[in-house]
Amino acid sequence: MKIDLTFSVNNIDELQLRDKNVVVIDVLRASTTVIAALHNGAREIIPVSNIESAVKISGSLFGDVTLRGGERGGKMIQGFNLGNSPLEYTEASIKGKSIIYSTTNGSIAMWKSRFARNMVVGAFVNLSKVTEFLSKTNEDALVMCAGDSSEPNGFSLEDAVCGGMVVQQLSQMKNMELELSDSARAAHTLYKSFGRSIQKMLKDSAHGKYLAGIGYKEDIQYSAQVDSLPVLPILSGSALKLKKDEKRAAEPEITPAVK
Amino acid sequence: MKIDLTFSVNNIDELQLRDKNVVVIDVLRASTTVIAALHNGAREIIPVSNIESAVKISGSLFGDVTLRGGERGGKMIQGFNLGNSPLEYTEASIKGKSIIYSTTNGSIAMWKSRFARNMVVGAFVNLSKVTEFLSKTNEDALVMCAGDSSEPNGFSLEDAVCGGMVVQQLSQMKNMELELSDSARAAHTLYKSFGRSIQKMLKDSAHGKYLAGIGYKEDIQYSAQVDSLPVLPILSGSALKLKKDEKRAAEPEITPAVK
């Protein structure tokens, strides 16, 4: 199985993702939040590329089952119902709802993956579900770290380390032959160095520091808990969903390669 | 001193580099070749962004003092005088010449840096000259790894490891207080892991394998020799040059920050 990895969603053309198996990782916080929302009973998450789309789409849907969630600069967008803290996405606030979702990096990575064969959302909180999915499909995959588009370098340490942890778990599976791109090897090395304390790595990362500074320290602790939310969001049409019985540890819906 | 680092020239806007101190790194092979050419007596290297520019510019210059050099797919461009192997840039072939230079990643990174306050070219072959320059300016700097624009991930292991070695050398200097971006920390970690054998790392890298496959194995050995070409190309107007007395270990021309 070949594993490629991008450190940033910058410069990715959506057609490059066509027919690929893509794992979108935005640890702080879009991936973690989407996983938390579906784990806590949201009906679906519809990732969009910008605020205008979010407003347009949610305007044509039934008001009482649709919410708008997301952030700019880490903070809730004016006129939205929810920000981007996973702690906001409780059962009480989102059960049964469709959530139109717009963030600075993560929702764009999810939206750019809409032509992928399979797209799943990964973070530390569901890491083993991601590697289980990849090992079951047993096909080449692209781990797409969303990164930080506000920096020229586009890089986020936390996403790279999480991508490297995916490589690490796969490499430890029996009968798994991995072929890694340079970037996947690099991420694996970063995991081996920074993965010893995920919580410390998140705290010391540029975006972790930023989030702590604007009052979201608890989100960092929440995002650091490996396998605490064992569900796998998978793109189905335009929406991220769980299979109905996902909470009972069912198989995700996987689209096989055309032979 | 703050050090930021990009893993790829993809998605960099030239105006983001305005007024910055930039080190362009494209180990295999643009940086190494530019350093070799100037070390061996070329008058100047004029990096351009595409083949059309190279043809246009060289057409208006005197034929016998101007050469066209560069590559596409690692191979010499039709109608050019030189490819992109540093071994071609011997004193016999390039002494006193102006070289119009176009490559897939490196010359683009150099060209995009034309509004930088200072832009120097770095590789393993002149590593200590780069860190000496940075420590003397003692200002914030951006290490711009050219990377590989033909890959969606844009990443080249060899450029990242070389950037990390710059960080490593700076961190060992006395009285040097470094503030590293996430990407600079990551590159530093990659150097500590992959830098133990630079030649092996280059051989095992995706682009190293590609170059060996098309007959440029010797370029890899050449590019791995740390500090073998102790000169520092610095952008002056549109051309990369050495100071006249650079070979006698003179100071590079440094543009100070406006206070």
Tab-separated table of N, CA and C in Angstrom, chain A residues 46-182:
chain	number	residue	atom	x	y	z
A	46	ILE	N	-22.101	19.129	6.504
A	46	ILE	CA	-21.876	19.488	5.097
A	46	ILE	C	-20.747	20.524	5.052
A	47	PRO	N	-19.528	20.092	4.677
A	47	PRO	CA	-18.412	21.049	4.651
A	47	PRO	C	-18.511	21.937	3.413
A	48	VAL	N	-18.296	23.223	3.598
A	48	VAL	CA	-18.326	24.156	2.467
A	48	VAL	C	-17.023	24.961	2.439
A	49	SER	N	-16.796	25.630	1.312
A	49	SER	CA	-15.497	26.271	1.120
A	49	SER	C	-15.463	27.703	1.625
A	50	ASN	N	-16.648	28.309	1.822
A	50	ASN	CA	-16.630	29.695	2.297
A	50	ASN	C	-17.952	30.061	2.978
A	51	ILE	N	-17.954	31.209	3.618
A	51	ILE	CA	-19.116	31.635	4.409
A	51	ILE	C	-20.330	31.870	3.513
A	52	GLU	N	-20.095	32.446	2.338
A	52	GLU	CA	-21.192	32.730	1.419
A	52	GLU	C	-21.952	31.450	1.083
A	53	SER	N	-21.186	30.370	0.783
A	53	SER	CA	-21.827	29.082	0.495
A	53	SER	C	-22.650	28.615	1.679
A	54	ALA	N	-22.099	28.770	2.860
A	54	ALA	CA	-22.797	28.302	4.067
A	54	ALA	C	-24.139	29.013	4.213
A	55	VAL	N	-24.130	30.318	3.977
A	55	VAL	CA	-25.356	31.109	4.122
A	55	VAL	C	-26.361	30.713	3.038
A	56	LYS	N	-25.873	30.595	1.814
A	56	LYS	CA	-26.735	30.233	0.688
A	56	LYS	C	-27.404	28.881	0.925
A	57	ILE	N	-26.596	27.891	1.277
A	57	ILE	CA	-27.110	26.529	1.427
A	57	ILE	C	-28.083	26.438	2.591
A	58	SER	N	-27.716	27.022	3.722
A	58	SER	CA	-28.578	26.871	4.897
A	58	SER	C	-29.878	27.655	4.721
A	59	GLY	N	-29.864	28.694	3.902
A	59	GLY	CA	-31.080	29.467	3.644
A	59	GLY	C	-32.155	28.656	2.957
A	60	SER	N	-31.738	27.656	2.164
A	60	SER	CA	-32.716	26.880	1.402
A	60	SER	C	-33.136	25.607	2.146
A	61	LEU	N	-32.665	25.445	3.350
A	61	LEU	CA	-32.999	24.242	4.121
A	61	LEU	C	-33.945	24.603	5.264
A	62	PHE	N	-34.556	23.604	5.858
A	62	PHE	CA	-35.492	23.861	6.969
A	62	PHE	C	-34.723	24.391	8.172
A	63	GLY	N	-35.168	25.486	8.670
A	63	GLY	CA	-34.466	26.172	9.749
A	63	GLY	C	-34.247	25.342	11.005
A	64	ASP	N	-35.213	24.541	11.378
A	64	ASP	CA	-35.104	23.898	12.694
A	64	ASP	C	-34.256	22.631	12.694
A	65	VAL	N	-33.905	22.119	11.515
A	65	VAL	CA	-33.012	20.958	11.522
A	65	VAL	C	-31.616	21.303	11.012
A	66	THR	N	-31.421	22.571	10.654
A	66	THR	CA	-30.123	22.955	10.090
A	66	THR	C	-29.426	23.976	10.985
A	67	LEU	N	-28.146	23.748	11.216
A	67	LEU	CA	-27.347	24.706	11.972
A	67	LEU	C	-26.145	25.109	11.128
A	68	ARG	N	-25.632	26.289	11.409
A	68	ARG	CA	-24.376	26.701	10.770
A	68	ARG	C	-23.284	26.689	11.822
A	69	GLY	N	-22.172	26.031	11.502
A	69	GLY	CA	-21.052	25.983	12.441
A	69	GLY	C	-19.745	26.333	11.755
A	70	GLY	N	-18.787	26.786	12.556
A	70	GLY	CA	-17.468	27.048	11.992
A	70	GLY	C	-16.768	28.215	12.645
A	71	GLU	N	-15.675	28.636	12.040
A	71	GLU	CA	-14.879	29.725	12.617
A	71	GLU	C	-14.134	30.512	11.565
A	72	ARG	N	-13.777	31.713	11.959
A	72	ARG	CA	-12.719	32.489	11.308
A	72	ARG	C	-11.874	33.055	12.443
A	73	GLY	N	-10.556	32.908	12.310
A	73	GLY	CA	-9.664	33.350	13.384
A	73	GLY	C	-9.932	32.602	14.684
A	74	GLY	N	-10.499	31.382	14.577
A	74	GLY	CA	-10.772	30.558	15.747
A	74	GLY	C	-12.099	30.883	16.430
A	75	LYS	N	-12.756	31.965	15.981
A	75	LYS	CA	-13.972	32.421	16.667
A	75	LYS	C	-15.224	32.185	15.823
A	76	MET	N	-16.392	32.113	16.483
A	76	MET	CA	-17.646	31.858	15.794
A	76	MET	C	-17.906	32.948	14.752
A	77	ILE	N	-18.478	32.540	13.628
A	77	ILE	CA	-18.789	33.480	12.546
A	77	ILE	C	-20.132	34.145	12.861
A	78	GLN	N	-20.198	35.444	12.582
A	78	GLN	CA	-21.438	36.182	12.842
A	78	GLN	C	-22.611	35.534	12.119
A	79	GLY	N	-23.725	35.347	12.817
A	79	GLY	CA	-24.915	34.760	12.207
A	79	GLY	C	-24.911	33.241	12.220
A	80	PHE	N	-23.839	32.644	12.739
A	80	PHE	CA	-23.769	31.181	12.828
A	80	PHE	C	-24.333	30.732	14.182
A	81	ASN	N	-24.669	29.448	14.279
A	81	ASN	CA	-25.219	28.913	15.526
A	81	ASN	C	-24.154	28.330	16.441
A	82	LEU	N	-23.063	27.876	15.833
A	82	LEU	CA	-22.022	27.194	16.587
A	82	LEU	C	-20.654	27.673	16.124
A	83	GLY	N	-19.691	27.697	17.035
A	83	GLY	CA	-18.310	27.988	16.677
A	83	GLY	C	-17.610	26.725	16.223
A	84	ASN	N	-16.345	26.616	16.575
A	84	ASN	CA	-15.589	25.432	16.129
A	84	ASN	C	-14.970	24.661	17.290
A	85	SER	N	-15.488	24.853	18.492
A	85	SER	CA	-14.998	24.046	19.609
A	85	SER	C	-15.765	22.725	19.647
A	86	PRO	N	-15.053	21.596	19.727
A	86	PRO	CA	-15.775	20.320	19.805
A	86	PRO	C	-16.676	20.256	21.043
A	87	LEU	N	-16.342	21.029	22.069
A	87	LEU	CA	-17.124	21.007	23.302
A	87	LEU	C	-18.515	21.637	23.144
A	88	GLU	N	-18.676	22.429	22.093
A	88	GLU	CA	-20.000	23.007	21.826
A	88	GLU	C	-20.950	22.001	21.190
A	89	TYR	N	-20.368	20.982	20.569
A	89	TYR	CA	-21.181	20.077	19.753
A	89	TYR	C	-21.717	18.922	20.621
A	90	THR	N	-22.478	19.297	21.646
A	90	THR	CA	-23.028	18.305	22.579
A	90	THR	C	-24.303	17.697	21.988
A	91	GLU	N	-24.689	16.555	22.555
A	91	GLU	CA	-25.920	15.906	22.108
A	91	GLU	C	-27.102	16.881	22.183
A	92	ALA	N	-27.162	17.640	23.260
A	92	ALA	CA	-28.280	18.575	23.454
A	92	ALA	C	-28.371	19.604	22.331
A	93	SER	N	-27.208	20.016	21.824
A	93	SER	CA	-27.261	21.099	20.831
A	93	SER	C	-27.326	20.608	19.384
A	94	ILE	N	-26.899	19.381	19.106
A	94	ILE	CA	-26.783	19.021	17.687
A	94	ILE	C	-27.455	17.704	17.293
A	95	LYS	N	-28.091	17.003	18.228
A	95	LYS	CA	-28.673	15.696	17.889
A	95	LYS	C	-29.697	15.811	16.748
A	96	GLY	N	-29.494	15.002	15.705
A	96	GLY	CA	-30.433	14.967	14.591
A	96	GLY	C	-30.302	16.113	13.602
A	97	LYS	N	-29.356	17.007	13.846
A	97	LYS	CA	-29.249	18.200	12.992
A	97	LYS	C	-28.291	17.990	11.807
A	98	SER	N	-28.579	18.737	10.740
A	98	SER	CA	-27.615	18.894	9.641
A	98	SER	C	-26.811	20.153	9.924
A	99	ILE	N	-25.494	20.051	9.842
A	99	ILE	CA	-24.656	21.206	10.165
A	99	ILE	C	-23.870	21.647	8.929
A	100	ILE	N	-24.133	22.862	8.497
A	100	ILE	CA	-23.362	23.455	7.400
A	100	ILE	C	-22.111	24.028	8.045
A	101	TYR	N	-20.950	23.664	7.496
A	101	TYR	CA	-19.721	23.821	8.268
A	101	TYR	C	-18.635	24.534	7.460
A	102	SER	N	-18.162	25.656	7.986
A	102	SER	CA	-17.125	26.421	7.269
A	102	SER	C	-16.003	26.837	8.208
A	103	THR	N	-14.785	26.371	7.901
A	103	THR	CA	-13.625	26.774	8.715
A	103	THR	C	-12.505	27.255	7.787
A	104	THR	N	-11.402	27.687	8.399
A	104	THR	CA	-10.319	28.311	7.609
A	104	THR	C	-9.543	27.291	6.782
A	105	ASN	N	-9.335	26.105	7.326
A	105	ASN	CA	-8.526	25.109	6.618
A	105	ASN	C	-9.256	23.769	6.469
A	106	GLY	N	-9.782	23.261	7.577
A	106	GLY	CA	-10.328	21.904	7.588
A	106	GLY	C	-11.503	21.707	6.660
A	107	SER	N	-12.474	22.613	6.704
A	107	SER	CA	-13.653	22.402	5.851
A	107	SER	C	-13.268	22.543	4.386
A	108	ILE	N	-12.239	23.330	4.114
A	108	ILE	CA	-11.773	23.475	2.720
A	108	ILE	C	-11.129	22.170	2.246
A	109	ALA	N	-10.342	21.557	3.129
A	109	ALA	CA	-9.738	20.261	2.779
A	109	ALA	C	-10.835	19.216	2.540
A	110	MET	N	-11.875	19.237	3.378
A	110	MET	CA	-12.982	18.282	3.210
A	110	MET	C	-13.736	18.550	1.907
A	111	TRP	N	-13.957	19.814	1.633
A	111	TRP	CA	-14.697	20.207	0.440
A	111	TRP	C	-13.889	19.886	-0.830
A	112	LYS	N	-12.587	20.102	-0.766
A	112	LYS	CA	-11.747	19.802	-1.943
A	112	LYS	C	-11.693	18.297	-2.230
A	113	SER	N	-12.065	17.482	-1.234
A	113	SER	CA	-12.001	16.028	-1.400
A	113	SER	C	-13.305	15.445	-1.933
A	114	ARG	N	-14.201	16.287	-2.444
A	114	ARG	CA	-15.533	15.769	-2.797
A	114	ARG	C	-15.517	14.850	-4.014
A	115	PHE	N	-14.429	14.857	-4.793
A	115	PHE	CA	-14.335	13.906	-5.915
A	115	PHE	C	-13.474	12.696	-5.565
A	116	ALA	N	-13.050	12.609	-4.327
A	116	ALA	CA	-12.251	11.450	-3.897
A	116	ALA	C	-13.113	10.189	-3.960
A	117	ARG	N	-12.473	9.037	-4.113
A	117	ARG	CA	-13.265	7.800	-4.087
A	117	ARG	C	-13.867	7.611	-2.704
A	118	ASN	N	-13.007	7.713	-1.701
A	118	ASN	CA	-13.471	7.693	-0.320
A	118	ASN	C	-12.769	8.810	0.420
A	119	MET	N	-13.513	9.538	1.218
A	119	MET	CA	-12.862	10.530	2.074
A	119	MET	C	-13.339	10.311	3.490
A	120	VAL	N	-12.389	10.140	4.390
A	120	VAL	CA	-12.728	10.002	5.803
A	120	VAL	C	-12.021	11.102	6.584
A	121	VAL	N	-12.540	11.386	7.765
A	121	VAL	CA	-11.983	12.446	8.604
A	121	VAL	C	-11.265	11.810	9.791
A	122	GLY	N	-10.010	12.225	9.990
A	122	GLY	CA	-9.210	11.623	11.055
A	122	GLY	C	-8.629	12.657	12.002
A	123	ALA	N	-8.399	12.237	13.223
A	123	ALA	CA	-7.746	13.057	14.254
A	123	ALA	C	-7.227	12.082	15.308
A	124	PHE	N	-6.598	12.604	16.333
A	124	PHE	CA	-6.141	11.692	17.390
A	124	PHE	C	-7.329	10.951	18.021
A	125	VAL	N	-8.474	11.646	18.145
A	125	VAL	CA	-9.624	11.074	18.866
A	125	VAL	C	-10.231	9.843	18.184
A	126	ASN	N	-9.935	9.631	16.904
A	126	ASN	CA	-10.470	8.425	16.230
A	126	ASN	C	-9.389	7.689	15.446
A	127	LEU	N	-8.148	7.814	15.884
A	127	LEU	CA	-7.028	7.340	15.073
A	127	LEU	C	-7.138	5.879	14.641
A	128	SER	N	-7.518	5.013	15.557
A	128	SER	CA	-7.564	3.589	15.204
A	128	SER	C	-8.666	3.283	14.196
A	129	LYS	N	-9.742	4.077	14.200
A	129	LYS	CA	-10.792	3.890	13.196
A	129	LYS	C	-10.249	4.210	11.802
A	130	VAL	N	-9.371	5.215	11.727
A	130	VAL	CA	-8.782	5.598	10.437
A	130	VAL	C	-7.874	4.488	9.910
A	131	THR	N	-7.017	3.977	10.782
A	131	THR	CA	-6.063	2.963	10.303
A	131	THR	C	-6.787	1.651	9.998
A	132	GLU	N	-7.850	1.362	10.760
A	132	GLU	CA	-8.673	0.183	10.478
A	132	GLU	C	-9.297	0.319	9.071
A	133	PHE	N	-9.808	1.508	8.781
A	133	PHE	CA	-10.392	1.775	7.460
A	133	PHE	C	-9.348	1.577	6.359
A	134	LEU	N	-8.163	2.167	6.559
A	134	LEU	CA	-7.128	2.073	5.511
A	134	LEU	C	-6.673	0.632	5.319
A	135	SER	N	-6.541	-0.094	6.405
A	135	SER	CA	-6.062	-1.472	6.254
A	135	SER	C	-7.144	-2.344	5.607
A	136	LYS	N	-8.417	-2.041	5.858
A	136	LYS	CA	-9.489	-2.826	5.219
A	136	LYS	C	-9.612	-2.533	3.730
A	137	THR	N	-9.526	-1.261	3.354
A	137	THR	CA	-9.582	-0.953	1.917
A	137	THR	C	-8.350	-1.532	1.241
A	138	ASN	N	-7.206	-1.484	1.966
A	138	ASN	CA	-5.943	-2.016	1.435
A	138	ASN	C	-5.600	-1.436	0.071
A	139	GLU	N	-5.842	-0.143	-0.084
A	139	GLU	CA	-5.497	0.551	-1.330
A	139	GLU	C	-4.624	1.756	-0.994
A	140	ASP	N	-3.979	2.295	-2.032
A	140	ASP	CA	-3.163	3.494	-1.849
A	140	ASP	C	-4.000	4.607	-1.219
A	141	ALA	N	-3.369	5.416	-0.417
A	141	ALA	CA	-4.116	6.485	0.253
A	141	ALA	C	-3.290	7.762	0.339
A	142	LEU	N	-4.004	8.870	0.403
A	142	LEU	CA	-3.382	10.173	0.613
A	142	LEU	C	-3.854	10.727	1.948
A	143	VAL	N	-2.913	10.963	2.845
A	143	VAL	CA	-3.234	11.616	4.113
A	143	VAL	C	-3.081	13.120	3.876
A	144	MET	N	-4.190	13.837	3.943
A	144	MET	CA	-4.135	15.268	3.642
A	144	MET	C	-4.242	16.072	4.935
A	145	CYS	N	-3.086	16.494	5.421
A	145	CYS	CA	-3.059	17.402	6.563
A	145	CYS	C	-3.561	18.758	6.078
A	146	ALA	N	-4.519	19.315	6.777
A	146	ALA	CA	-5.076	20.597	6.333
A	146	ALA	C	-4.053	21.719	6.506
A	147	GLY	N	-3.277	21.656	7.589
A	147	GLY	CA	-2.258	22.681	7.806
A	147	GLY	C	-2.861	24.032	8.122
A	148	ASP	N	-2.072	25.057	7.916
A	148	ASP	CA	-2.468	26.412	8.292
A	148	ASP	C	-2.261	27.347	7.108
A	149	SER	N	-3.358	27.653	6.411
A	149	SER	CA	-3.232	28.440	5.176
A	149	SER	C	-2.888	29.894	5.448
A	150	SER	N	-2.940	30.321	6.713
A	150	SER	CA	-2.629	31.727	6.996
A	150	SER	C	-1.113	31.952	7.035
A	151	GLU	N	-0.344	30.886	7.069
A	151	GLU	CA	1.115	30.997	7.053
A	151	GLU	C	1.631	30.710	5.642
A	152	PRO	N	2.685	31.410	5.206
A	152	PRO	CA	3.257	31.075	3.895
A	152	PRO	C	3.674	29.608	3.834
A	153	ASN	N	4.137	29.068	4.980
A	153	ASN	CA	4.598	27.684	4.944
A	153	ASN	C	3.455	26.676	4.955
A	154	GLY	N	2.254	27.114	5.317
A	154	GLY	CA	1.089	26.228	5.258
A	154	GLY	C	1.094	25.075	6.240
A	155	PHE	N	2.099	25.022	7.107
A	155	PHE	CA	2.374	23.832	7.908
A	155	PHE	C	1.752	23.909	9.293
A	156	SER	N	1.211	22.789	9.759
A	156	SER	CA	0.787	22.668	11.162
A	156	SER	C	1.448	21.435	11.753
A	157	LEU	N	2.207	21.624	12.804
A	157	LEU	CA	2.900	20.493	13.428
A	157	LEU	C	1.923	19.404	13.858
A	158	GLU	N	0.792	19.807	14.464
A	158	GLU	CA	-0.137	18.817	15.033
A	158	GLU	C	-0.743	17.917	13.955
A	159	ASP	N	-1.011	18.480	12.778
A	159	ASP	CA	-1.574	17.655	11.703
A	159	ASP	C	-0.517	16.688	11.164
A	160	ALA	N	0.722	17.191	11.031
A	160	ALA	CA	1.813	16.342	10.532
A	160	ALA	C	2.074	15.177	11.490
A	161	VAL	N	2.074	15.469	12.783
A	161	VAL	CA	2.339	14.418	13.780
A	161	VAL	C	1.201	13.390	13.781
A	162	CYS	N	-0.029	13.848	13.643
A	162	CYS	CA	-1.174	12.926	13.595
A	162	CYS	C	-1.095	12.060	12.333
A	163	GLY	N	-0.747	12.676	11.191
A	163	GLY	CA	-0.548	11.899	9.965
A	163	GLY	C	0.556	10.865	10.151
A	164	GLY	N	1.615	11.263	10.847
A	164	GLY	CA	2.711	10.334	11.117
A	164	GLY	C	2.288	9.197	12.030
A	165	MET	N	1.327	9.451	12.912
A	165	MET	CA	0.828	8.392	13.801
A	165	MET	C	-0.003	7.382	13.000
A	166	VAL	N	-0.700	7.850	11.978
A	166	VAL	CA	-1.409	6.930	11.074
A	166	VAL	C	-0.386	5.989	10.421
A	167	VAL	N	0.706	6.563	9.913
A	167	VAL	CA	1.764	5.749	9.294
A	167	VAL	C	2.322	4.744	10.306
A	168	GLN	N	2.572	5.220	11.521
A	168	GLN	CA	3.122	4.361	12.570
A	168	GLN	C	2.201	3.169	12.848
A	169	GLN	N	0.903	3.432	13.029
A	169	GLN	CA	-0.037	2.326	13.328
A	169	GLN	C	-0.105	1.343	12.168
A	170	LEU	N	-0.129	1.872	10.941
A	170	LEU	CA	-0.177	0.973	9.775
A	170	LEU	C	1.081	0.115	9.717
A	171	SER	N	2.236	0.730	10.007
A	171	SER	CA	3.506	0.014	9.883
A	171	SER	C	3.622	-1.119	10.894
A	172	GLN	N	2.821	-1.039	11.952
A	172	GLN	CA	2.880	-2.091	12.977
A	172	GLN	C	1.882	-3.221	12.730
A	173	MET	N	1.067	-3.078	11.677
A	173	MET	CA	0.089	-4.142	11.389
A	173	MET	C	0.774	-5.322	10.719
A	174	LYS	N	0.259	-6.488	11.003
A	174	LYS	CA	0.822	-7.706	10.395
A	174	LYS	C	0.512	-7.729	8.902
A	175	ASN	N	1.406	-8.270	8.127
A	175	ASN	CA	1.209	-8.452	6.687
A	175	ASN	C	0.949	-7.138	5.949
A	176	MET	N	1.397	-6.037	6.523
A	176	MET	CA	1.178	-4.752	5.866
A	176	MET	C	2.489	-4.328	5.189
A	177	GLU	N	2.450	-4.214	3.860
A	177	GLU	CA	3.636	-3.706	3.169
A	177	GLU	C	3.381	-2.275	2.757
A	178	LEU	N	4.108	-1.374	3.371
A	178	LEU	CA	3.898	0.043	3.112
A	178	LEU	C	4.969	0.587	2.188
A	179	GLU	N	4.543	1.448	1.267
A	179	GLU	CA	5.494	2.199	0.447
A	179	GLU	C	5.202	3.671	0.729
A	180	LEU	N	6.174	4.356	1.329
A	180	LEU	CA	5.926	5.721	1.803
A	180	LEU	C	6.568	6.760	0.894
A	181	SER	N	5.840	7.830	0.622
A	181	SER	CA	6.437	8.986	-0.059
A	181	SER	C	7.393	9.674	0.910
A	182	ASP	N	8.238	10.556	0.375
A	182	ASP	CA	9.153	11.325	1.238
A	182	ASP	C	8.397	12.046	2.356
